[in-house]
Short mmCIF file of C-alpha atoms and ligand atoms in Angstrom, two decimals:
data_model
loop_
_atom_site.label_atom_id
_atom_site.label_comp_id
_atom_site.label_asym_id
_atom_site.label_seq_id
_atom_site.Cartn_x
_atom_site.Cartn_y
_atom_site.Cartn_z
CA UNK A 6 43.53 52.60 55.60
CA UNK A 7 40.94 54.97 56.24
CA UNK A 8 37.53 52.98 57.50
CA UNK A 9 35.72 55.67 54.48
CA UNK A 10 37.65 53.69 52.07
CA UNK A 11 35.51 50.44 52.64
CA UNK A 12 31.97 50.48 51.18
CA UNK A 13 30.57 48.88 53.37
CA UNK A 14 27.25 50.05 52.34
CA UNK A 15 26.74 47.42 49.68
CA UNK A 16 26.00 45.07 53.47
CA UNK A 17 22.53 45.17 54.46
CA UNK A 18 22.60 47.02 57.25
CA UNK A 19 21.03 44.41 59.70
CA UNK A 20 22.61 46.08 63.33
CA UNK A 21 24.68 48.68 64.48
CA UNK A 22 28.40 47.94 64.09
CA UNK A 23 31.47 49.82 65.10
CA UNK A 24 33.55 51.88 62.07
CA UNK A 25 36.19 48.97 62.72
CA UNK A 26 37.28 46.29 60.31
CA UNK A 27 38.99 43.33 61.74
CA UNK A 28 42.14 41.66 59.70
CA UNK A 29 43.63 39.50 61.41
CA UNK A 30 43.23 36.88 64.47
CA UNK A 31 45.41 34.59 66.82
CA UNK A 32 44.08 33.08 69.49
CA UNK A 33 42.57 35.68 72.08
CA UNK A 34 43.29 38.39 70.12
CA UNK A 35 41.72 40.37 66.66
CA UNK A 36 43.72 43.40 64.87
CA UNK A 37 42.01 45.69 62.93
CA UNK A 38 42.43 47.37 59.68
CA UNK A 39 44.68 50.23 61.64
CA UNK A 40 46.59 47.22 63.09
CA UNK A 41 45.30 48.37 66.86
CA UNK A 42 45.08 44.93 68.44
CA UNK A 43 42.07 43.76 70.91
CA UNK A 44 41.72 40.86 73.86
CA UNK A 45 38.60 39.34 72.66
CA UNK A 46 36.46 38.16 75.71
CA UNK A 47 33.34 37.43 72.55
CA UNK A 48 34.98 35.14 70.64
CA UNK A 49 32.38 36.14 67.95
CA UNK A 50 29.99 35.17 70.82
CA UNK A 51 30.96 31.69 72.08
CA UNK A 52 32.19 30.58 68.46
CA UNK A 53 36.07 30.49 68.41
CA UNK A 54 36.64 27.79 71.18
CA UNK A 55 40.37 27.44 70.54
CA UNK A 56 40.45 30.90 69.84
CA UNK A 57 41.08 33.05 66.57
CA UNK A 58 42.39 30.41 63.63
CA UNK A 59 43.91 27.70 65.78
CA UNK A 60 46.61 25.70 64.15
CA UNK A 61 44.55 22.52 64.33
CA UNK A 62 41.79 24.52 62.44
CA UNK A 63 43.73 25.63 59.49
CA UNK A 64 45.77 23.01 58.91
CA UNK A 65 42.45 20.59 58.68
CA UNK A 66 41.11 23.27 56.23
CA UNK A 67 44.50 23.05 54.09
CA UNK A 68 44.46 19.51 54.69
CA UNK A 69 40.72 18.69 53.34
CA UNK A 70 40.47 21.61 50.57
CA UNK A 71 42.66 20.10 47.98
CA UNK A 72 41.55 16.60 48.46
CA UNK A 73 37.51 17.28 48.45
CA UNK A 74 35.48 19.97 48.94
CA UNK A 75 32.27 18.19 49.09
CA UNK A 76 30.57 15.28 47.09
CA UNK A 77 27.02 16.12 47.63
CA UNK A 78 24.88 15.53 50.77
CA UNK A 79 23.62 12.19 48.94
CA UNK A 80 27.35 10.71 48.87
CA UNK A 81 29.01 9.70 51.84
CA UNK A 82 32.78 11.33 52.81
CA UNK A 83 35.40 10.75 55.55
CA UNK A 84 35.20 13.85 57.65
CA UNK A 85 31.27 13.62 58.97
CA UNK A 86 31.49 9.60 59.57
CA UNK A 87 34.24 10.13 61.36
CA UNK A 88 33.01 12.84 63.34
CA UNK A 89 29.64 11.51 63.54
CA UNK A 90 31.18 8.67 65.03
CA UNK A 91 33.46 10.59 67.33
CA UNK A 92 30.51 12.67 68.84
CA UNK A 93 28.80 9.43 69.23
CA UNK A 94 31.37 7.77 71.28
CA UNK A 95 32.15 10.58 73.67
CA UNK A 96 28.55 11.09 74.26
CA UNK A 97 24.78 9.52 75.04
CA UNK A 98 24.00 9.57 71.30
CA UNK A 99 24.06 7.05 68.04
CA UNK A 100 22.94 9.06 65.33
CA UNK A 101 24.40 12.45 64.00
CA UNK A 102 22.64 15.06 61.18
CA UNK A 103 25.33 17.59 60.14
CA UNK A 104 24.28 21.55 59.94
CA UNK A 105 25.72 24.66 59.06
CA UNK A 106 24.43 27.24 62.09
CA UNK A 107 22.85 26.23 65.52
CA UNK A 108 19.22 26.96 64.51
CA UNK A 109 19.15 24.87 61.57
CA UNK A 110 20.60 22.13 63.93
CA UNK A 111 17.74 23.19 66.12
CA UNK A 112 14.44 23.30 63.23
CA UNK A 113 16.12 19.77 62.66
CA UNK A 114 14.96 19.14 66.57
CA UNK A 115 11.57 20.43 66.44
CA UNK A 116 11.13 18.13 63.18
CA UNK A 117 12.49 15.38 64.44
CA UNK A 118 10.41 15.55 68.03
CA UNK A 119 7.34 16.14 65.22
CA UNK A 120 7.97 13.34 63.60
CA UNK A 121 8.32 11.14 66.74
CA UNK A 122 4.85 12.91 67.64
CA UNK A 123 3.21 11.69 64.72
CA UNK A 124 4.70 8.18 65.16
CA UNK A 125 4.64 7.35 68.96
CA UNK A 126 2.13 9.54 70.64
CA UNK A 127 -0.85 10.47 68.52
CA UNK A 128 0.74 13.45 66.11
CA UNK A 129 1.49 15.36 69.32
CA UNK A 130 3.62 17.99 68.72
CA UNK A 131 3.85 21.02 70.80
CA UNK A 132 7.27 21.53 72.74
CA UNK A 133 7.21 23.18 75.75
CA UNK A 134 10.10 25.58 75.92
CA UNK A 135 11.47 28.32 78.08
CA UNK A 136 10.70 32.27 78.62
CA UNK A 137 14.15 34.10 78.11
CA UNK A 138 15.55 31.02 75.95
CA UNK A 139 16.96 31.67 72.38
CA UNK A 140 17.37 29.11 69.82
CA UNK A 141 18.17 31.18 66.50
CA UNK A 142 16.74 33.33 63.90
CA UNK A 143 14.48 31.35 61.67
CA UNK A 144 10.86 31.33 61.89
CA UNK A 145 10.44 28.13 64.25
CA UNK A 146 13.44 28.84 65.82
CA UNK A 147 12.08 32.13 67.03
CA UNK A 148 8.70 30.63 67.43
CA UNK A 149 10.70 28.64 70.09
CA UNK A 150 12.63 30.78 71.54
CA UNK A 151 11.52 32.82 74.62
CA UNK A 152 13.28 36.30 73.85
CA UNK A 153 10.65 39.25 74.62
CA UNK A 154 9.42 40.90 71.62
CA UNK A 155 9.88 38.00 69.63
CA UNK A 156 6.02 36.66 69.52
CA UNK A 157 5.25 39.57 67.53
CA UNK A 158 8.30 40.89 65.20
CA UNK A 159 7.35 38.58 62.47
CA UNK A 160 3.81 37.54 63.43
CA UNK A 161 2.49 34.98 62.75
CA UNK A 162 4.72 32.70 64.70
CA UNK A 163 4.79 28.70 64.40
CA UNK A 164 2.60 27.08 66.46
CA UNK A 165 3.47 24.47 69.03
CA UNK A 166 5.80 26.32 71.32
CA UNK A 167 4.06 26.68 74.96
CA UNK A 168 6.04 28.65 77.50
CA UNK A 169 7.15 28.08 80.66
CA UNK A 170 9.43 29.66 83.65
CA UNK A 171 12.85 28.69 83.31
CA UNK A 172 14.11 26.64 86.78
CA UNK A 173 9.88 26.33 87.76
CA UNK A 174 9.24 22.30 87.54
CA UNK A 175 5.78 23.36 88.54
CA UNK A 176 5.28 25.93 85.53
CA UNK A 177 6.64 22.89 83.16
CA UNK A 178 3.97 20.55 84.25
CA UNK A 179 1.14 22.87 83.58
CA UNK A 180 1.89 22.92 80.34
CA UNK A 181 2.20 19.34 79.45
CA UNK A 182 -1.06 18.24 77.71
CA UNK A 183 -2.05 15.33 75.09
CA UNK A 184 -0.34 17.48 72.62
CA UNK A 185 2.93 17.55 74.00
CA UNK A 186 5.99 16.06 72.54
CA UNK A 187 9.02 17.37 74.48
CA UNK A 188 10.43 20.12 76.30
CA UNK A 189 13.44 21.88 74.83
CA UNK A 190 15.81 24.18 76.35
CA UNK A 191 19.30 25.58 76.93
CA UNK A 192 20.86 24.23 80.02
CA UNK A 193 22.62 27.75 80.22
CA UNK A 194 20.69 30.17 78.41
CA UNK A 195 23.20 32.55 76.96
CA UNK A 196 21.82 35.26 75.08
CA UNK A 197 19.22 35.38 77.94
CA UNK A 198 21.89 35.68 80.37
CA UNK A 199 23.94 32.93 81.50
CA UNK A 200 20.70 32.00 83.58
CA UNK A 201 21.78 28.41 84.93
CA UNK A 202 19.49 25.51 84.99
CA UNK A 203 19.89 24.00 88.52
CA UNK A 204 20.60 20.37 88.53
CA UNK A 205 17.05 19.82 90.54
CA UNK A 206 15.18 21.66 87.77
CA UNK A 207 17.40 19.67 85.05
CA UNK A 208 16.78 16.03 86.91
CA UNK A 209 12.83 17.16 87.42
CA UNK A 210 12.67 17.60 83.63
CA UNK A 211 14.19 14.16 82.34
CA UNK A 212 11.62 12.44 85.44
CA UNK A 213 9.06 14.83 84.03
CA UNK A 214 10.02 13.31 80.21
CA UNK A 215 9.98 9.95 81.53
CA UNK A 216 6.57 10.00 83.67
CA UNK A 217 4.80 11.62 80.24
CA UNK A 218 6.84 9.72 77.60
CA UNK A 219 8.29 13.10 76.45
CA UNK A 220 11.43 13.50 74.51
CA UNK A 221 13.92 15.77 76.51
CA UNK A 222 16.31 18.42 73.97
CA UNK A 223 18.86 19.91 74.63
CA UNK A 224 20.03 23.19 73.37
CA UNK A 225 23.97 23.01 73.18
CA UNK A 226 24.51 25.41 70.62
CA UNK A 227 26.55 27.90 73.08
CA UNK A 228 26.78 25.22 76.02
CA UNK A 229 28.19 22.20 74.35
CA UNK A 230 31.85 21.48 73.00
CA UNK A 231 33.75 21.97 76.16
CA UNK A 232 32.02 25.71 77.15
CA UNK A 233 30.72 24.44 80.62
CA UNK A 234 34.06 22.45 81.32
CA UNK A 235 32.10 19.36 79.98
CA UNK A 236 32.71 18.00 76.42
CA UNK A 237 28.84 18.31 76.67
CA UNK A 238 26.44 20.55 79.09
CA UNK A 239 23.97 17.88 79.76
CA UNK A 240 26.61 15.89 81.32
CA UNK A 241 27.82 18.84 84.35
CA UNK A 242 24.02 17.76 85.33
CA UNK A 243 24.22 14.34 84.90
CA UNK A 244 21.20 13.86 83.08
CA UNK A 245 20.84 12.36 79.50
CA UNK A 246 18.71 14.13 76.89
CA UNK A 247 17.24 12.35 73.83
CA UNK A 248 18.55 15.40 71.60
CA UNK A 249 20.69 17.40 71.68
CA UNK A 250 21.77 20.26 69.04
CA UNK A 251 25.67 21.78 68.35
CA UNK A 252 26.71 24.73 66.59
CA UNK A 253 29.24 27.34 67.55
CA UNK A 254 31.83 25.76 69.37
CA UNK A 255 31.94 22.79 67.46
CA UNK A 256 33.52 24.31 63.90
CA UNK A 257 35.31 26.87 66.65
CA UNK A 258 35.13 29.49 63.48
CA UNK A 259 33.59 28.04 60.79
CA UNK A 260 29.76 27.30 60.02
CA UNK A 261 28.73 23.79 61.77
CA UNK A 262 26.60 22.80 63.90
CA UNK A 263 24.83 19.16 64.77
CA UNK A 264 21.87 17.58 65.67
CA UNK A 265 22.25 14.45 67.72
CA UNK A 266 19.56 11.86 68.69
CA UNK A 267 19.71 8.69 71.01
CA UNK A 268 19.00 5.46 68.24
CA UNK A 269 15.03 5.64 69.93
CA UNK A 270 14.10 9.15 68.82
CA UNK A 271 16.53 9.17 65.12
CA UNK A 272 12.94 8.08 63.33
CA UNK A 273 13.94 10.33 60.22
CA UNK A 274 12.96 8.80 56.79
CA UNK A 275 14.10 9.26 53.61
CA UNK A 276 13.19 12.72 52.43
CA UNK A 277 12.21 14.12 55.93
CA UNK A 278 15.67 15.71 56.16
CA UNK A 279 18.33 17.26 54.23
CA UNK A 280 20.40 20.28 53.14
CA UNK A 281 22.75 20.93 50.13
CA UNK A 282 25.56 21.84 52.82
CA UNK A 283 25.22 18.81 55.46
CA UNK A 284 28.14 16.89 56.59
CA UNK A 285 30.56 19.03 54.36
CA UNK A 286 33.68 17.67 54.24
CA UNK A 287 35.63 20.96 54.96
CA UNK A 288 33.43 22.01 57.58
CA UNK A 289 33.15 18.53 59.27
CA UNK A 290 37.42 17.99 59.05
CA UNK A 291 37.45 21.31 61.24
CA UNK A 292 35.19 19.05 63.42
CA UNK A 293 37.25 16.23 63.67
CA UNK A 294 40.06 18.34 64.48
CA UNK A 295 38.76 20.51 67.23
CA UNK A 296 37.03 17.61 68.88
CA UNK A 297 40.14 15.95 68.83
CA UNK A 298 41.80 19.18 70.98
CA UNK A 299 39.17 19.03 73.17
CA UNK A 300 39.52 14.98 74.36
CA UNK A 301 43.52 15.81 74.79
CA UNK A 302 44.15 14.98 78.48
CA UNK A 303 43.67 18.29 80.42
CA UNK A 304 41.68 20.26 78.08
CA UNK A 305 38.25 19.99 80.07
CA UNK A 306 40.26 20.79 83.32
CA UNK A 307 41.93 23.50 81.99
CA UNK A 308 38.35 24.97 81.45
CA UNK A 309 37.33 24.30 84.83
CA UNK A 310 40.67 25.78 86.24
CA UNK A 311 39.90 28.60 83.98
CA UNK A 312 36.20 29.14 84.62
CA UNK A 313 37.23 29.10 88.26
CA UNK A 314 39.81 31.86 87.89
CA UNK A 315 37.54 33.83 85.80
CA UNK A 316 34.69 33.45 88.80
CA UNK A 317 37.22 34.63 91.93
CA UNK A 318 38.57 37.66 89.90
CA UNK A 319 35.13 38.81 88.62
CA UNK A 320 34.13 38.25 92.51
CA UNK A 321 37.02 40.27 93.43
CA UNK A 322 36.57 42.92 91.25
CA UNK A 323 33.18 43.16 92.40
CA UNK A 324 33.97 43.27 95.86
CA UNK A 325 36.23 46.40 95.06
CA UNK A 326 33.84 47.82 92.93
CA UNK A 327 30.49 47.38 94.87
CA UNK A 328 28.95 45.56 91.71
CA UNK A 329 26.08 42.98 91.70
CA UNK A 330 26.96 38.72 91.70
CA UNK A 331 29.12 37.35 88.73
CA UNK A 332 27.58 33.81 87.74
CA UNK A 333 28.20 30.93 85.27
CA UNK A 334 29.49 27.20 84.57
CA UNK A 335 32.75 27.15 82.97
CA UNK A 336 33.77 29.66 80.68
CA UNK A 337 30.24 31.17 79.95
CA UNK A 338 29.80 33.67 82.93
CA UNK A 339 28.05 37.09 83.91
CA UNK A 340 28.37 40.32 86.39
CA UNK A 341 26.39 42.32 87.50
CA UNK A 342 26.80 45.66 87.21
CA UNK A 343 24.09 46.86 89.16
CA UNK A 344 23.89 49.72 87.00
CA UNK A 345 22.93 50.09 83.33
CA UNK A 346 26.02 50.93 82.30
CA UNK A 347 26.76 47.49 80.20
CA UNK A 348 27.00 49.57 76.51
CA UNK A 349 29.13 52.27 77.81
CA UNK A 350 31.64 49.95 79.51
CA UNK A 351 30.97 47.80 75.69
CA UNK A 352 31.99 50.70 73.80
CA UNK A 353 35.00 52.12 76.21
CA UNK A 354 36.83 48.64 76.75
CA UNK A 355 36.78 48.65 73.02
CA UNK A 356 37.71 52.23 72.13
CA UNK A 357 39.28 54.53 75.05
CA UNK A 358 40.93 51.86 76.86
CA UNK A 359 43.42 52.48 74.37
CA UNK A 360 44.05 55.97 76.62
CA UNK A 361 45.04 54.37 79.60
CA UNK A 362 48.59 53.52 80.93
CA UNK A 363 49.31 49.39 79.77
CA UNK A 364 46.88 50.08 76.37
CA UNK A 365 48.79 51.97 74.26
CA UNK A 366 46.72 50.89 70.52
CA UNK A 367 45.03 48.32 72.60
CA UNK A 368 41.41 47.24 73.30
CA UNK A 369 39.35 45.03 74.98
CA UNK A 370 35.91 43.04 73.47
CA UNK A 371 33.41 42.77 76.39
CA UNK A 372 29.79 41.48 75.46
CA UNK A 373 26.30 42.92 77.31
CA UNK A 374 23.53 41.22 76.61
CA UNK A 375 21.65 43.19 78.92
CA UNK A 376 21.84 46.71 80.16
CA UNK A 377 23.34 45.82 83.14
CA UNK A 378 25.27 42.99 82.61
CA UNK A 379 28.41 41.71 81.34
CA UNK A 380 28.71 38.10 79.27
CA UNK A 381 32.15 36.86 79.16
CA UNK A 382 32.66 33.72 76.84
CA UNK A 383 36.95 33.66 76.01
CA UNK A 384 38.18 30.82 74.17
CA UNK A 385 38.82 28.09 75.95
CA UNK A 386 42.31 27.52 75.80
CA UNK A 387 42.91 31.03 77.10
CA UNK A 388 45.83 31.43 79.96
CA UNK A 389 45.61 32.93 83.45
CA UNK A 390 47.48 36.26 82.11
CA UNK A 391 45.25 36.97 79.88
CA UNK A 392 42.37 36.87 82.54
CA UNK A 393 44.41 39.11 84.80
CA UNK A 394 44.58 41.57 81.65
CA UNK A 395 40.85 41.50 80.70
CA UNK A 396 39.99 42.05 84.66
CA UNK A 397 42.84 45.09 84.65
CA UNK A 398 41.13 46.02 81.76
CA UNK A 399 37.74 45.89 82.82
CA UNK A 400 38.74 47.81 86.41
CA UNK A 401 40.04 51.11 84.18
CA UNK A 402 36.95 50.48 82.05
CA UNK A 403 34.44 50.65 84.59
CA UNK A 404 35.82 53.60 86.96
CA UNK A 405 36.23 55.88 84.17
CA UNK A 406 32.44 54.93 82.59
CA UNK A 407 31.17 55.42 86.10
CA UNK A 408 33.32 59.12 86.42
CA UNK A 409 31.61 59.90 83.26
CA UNK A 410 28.43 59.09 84.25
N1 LIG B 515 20.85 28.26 70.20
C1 LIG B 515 21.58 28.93 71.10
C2 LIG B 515 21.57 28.50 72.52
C3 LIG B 515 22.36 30.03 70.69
O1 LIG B 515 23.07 30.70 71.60
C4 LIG B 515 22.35 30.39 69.34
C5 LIG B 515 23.14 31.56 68.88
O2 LIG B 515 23.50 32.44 69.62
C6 LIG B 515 21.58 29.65 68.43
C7 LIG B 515 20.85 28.58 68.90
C8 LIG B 515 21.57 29.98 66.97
O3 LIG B 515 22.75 29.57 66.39
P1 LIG B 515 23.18 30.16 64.95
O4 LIG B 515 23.38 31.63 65.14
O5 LIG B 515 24.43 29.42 64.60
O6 LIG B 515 22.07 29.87 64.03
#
């Protein structure tokens, strides 16, 4: 089929997408609508941890569907206790408030850390977060989130979201006044990055939280279920938040996302909270089911083992290459290319590879979140050889971008 043939126009055109419709998925690989097929290193950015419609994934759809789809948020079903209470006993939590998307998991934060404000320290209620953090797309959410250009695209923000450095204790404390409630941020910021917290920076803020009776949140939307190598990303630090939010990983493909509180800051009351869509059935059986992959013995090493292949190829490649320093925890990393060449490598992996000897109808999905680097964020259960084929991939990419340039 001819990509003409699709009118797509009736979509609001929101950003800038490729003339490619994608059909089909299995595991680290998409096919699109001319049945070319495509190693996905996105994973529709840090979404599909078990990769493109794992088994356990559809068969807890086909499972759930016929028996309920949902009862209503005011009813309570099988799937989100039992996930709630999953969550609860693998992590530092007790109480769980079901989303669709990471930043309404994340406006549940902010209104939950307002509401302790108002409760236990004098209707305080700014939250000190980070420059370069991003926590979604709604108005507080943005307000929050430390992306430049943000503070102005839909002006006026919400109020209440002081800024500091990201890994600067010192920049933290400045900011914490009378008003302050908590401090908020992404132990990995991902769409800033993959900019890792240090462990001293991560230990100074819960000592920080704990000398000003501040609630400490954590950001897990692209760091939690598994990503770092940890079921959570506060735990690689060993240092216990008071919230904590979920999206992405957690539904590996479908919309849900979580916010999680320790029993002291869950001071929600009836009416405070709510949402036609939370704790849906479907959406929280996925849950159940991916969580359940993901506490199988060897899952969480297998990320590590991973993440460390990924890191001594990437180094390698660099080496060869004369590129900058790849980074990361786990299976979110970065390079460096030095140069700001990340779109053209972007659009090349994904197009001309397909030109080179081994790629015959084949591509390869690289994400650059910045003009000169690379974010790589496979699923999780991905295999050595298909590392060694992204990197072989990548090598072509890159020396026939830069004989271009
Ligand atoms: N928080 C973080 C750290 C994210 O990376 C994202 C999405 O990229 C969000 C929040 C927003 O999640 P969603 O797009 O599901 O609303």
């Amino acid at each position: 089929m001819n990509f003409k043939d699709f009118p797509v126009q009736a979509l609001m055109d929101i950003t800038s997408r490729p003339e490619l419709v994608f059909v089909k998925g299995e595991s680290s690989w998409l096919w699109d609508h001319n049945g070319k097929k495509y190693l996905d290193f996105v994973q529709g950015w840090a979404v599909n941890s078990l990769g493109h419609s794992p088994k356990c994934v559809t068969e807890a759809l086909i499972a759930q569907a016929p028996k309920l789809i949902t009862p209503s948020p005011a009813f309570y079903n099988e799937p989100s206790i039992k996930l709630a209470q999953l969550l609860c006993a693998n992590s530092c939590f007790h109480r769980v408030f079901f989303t669709s998307s990471g930043a309404e998991a994340n406006e549940g934060a902010i209104k939950l850390a307002r509401k302790w404000g108002k409760k236990h320290k004098n209707d305080a209620y700014e939250i000190i977060t980070t420059l370069g953090s991003f926590h979604g797309r709604t108005i507080a959410t943005m307000s929050a989130s430390g992306k430049p250009g943000w503070d102005v695209m839909f002006a006026p923000q919400v109020p209440g979201f002081p800024k500091a450095e990201f890994n600067d204790l010192a920049s933290v404390e400045k900011l914490i006044s009378e008003k302050t409630v908590g401090i908020m941020l992404e132990p990995v910021q991902g769409e800033g990055g993959v900019n890792c917290a240090t462990p001293e920076f991560m230990k100074g803020l819960r000592a920080l939280c704990d000398k000003h009776k501040l609630l400490l949140i954590c950001d897990e939307v692209q760091t939690g279920m598994g990503r770092l190598g940890t079921l959570f990303g506060y735990q690689h630090f060993g240092v216990e938040p008071d919230i904590m939010t979920l999206g992405k990983g957690i539904g590996s493909g479908v919309p849900l996302g979580a916010l999680l509180a320790k029993a002291e800051a869950a001071v929600f009351e009836h009416g405070d909270q709510g949402g036609t869509y939370n704790g849906h059935p479907l959406m929280t059986a996925v849950g159940v089911a991916v969580i359940g992959e993901m506490l199988k013995p060897g899952f969480l090493d297998h990320v590590k083992a991973m993440g460390q292949y990924l890191s001594e190829k990437l180094t390698a490649l660099s080496l060869e290459l004369g590129l900058g320093a790849e980074r990361g925890i786990g299976l979110l990393r970065a390079l460096d290319l030095k140069d700001e060449i990340g779109a053209a490598v972007v659009t090349h992996a994904r197009d001309q590879l397909q030109n080179q000897a081994g790629w015959a109808h084949m591509g390869l999905l690289l994400n650059s979140p910045r003009p000169a680097l690379l974010r790589f964020m496979p699923a999780l259960n991905l295999s050595r050889a298909e590392i060694d084929q992204m990197i072989e991939g990548l090598r072509l990419t890159l020396k026939a971008v830069r004989k271009a340039a």
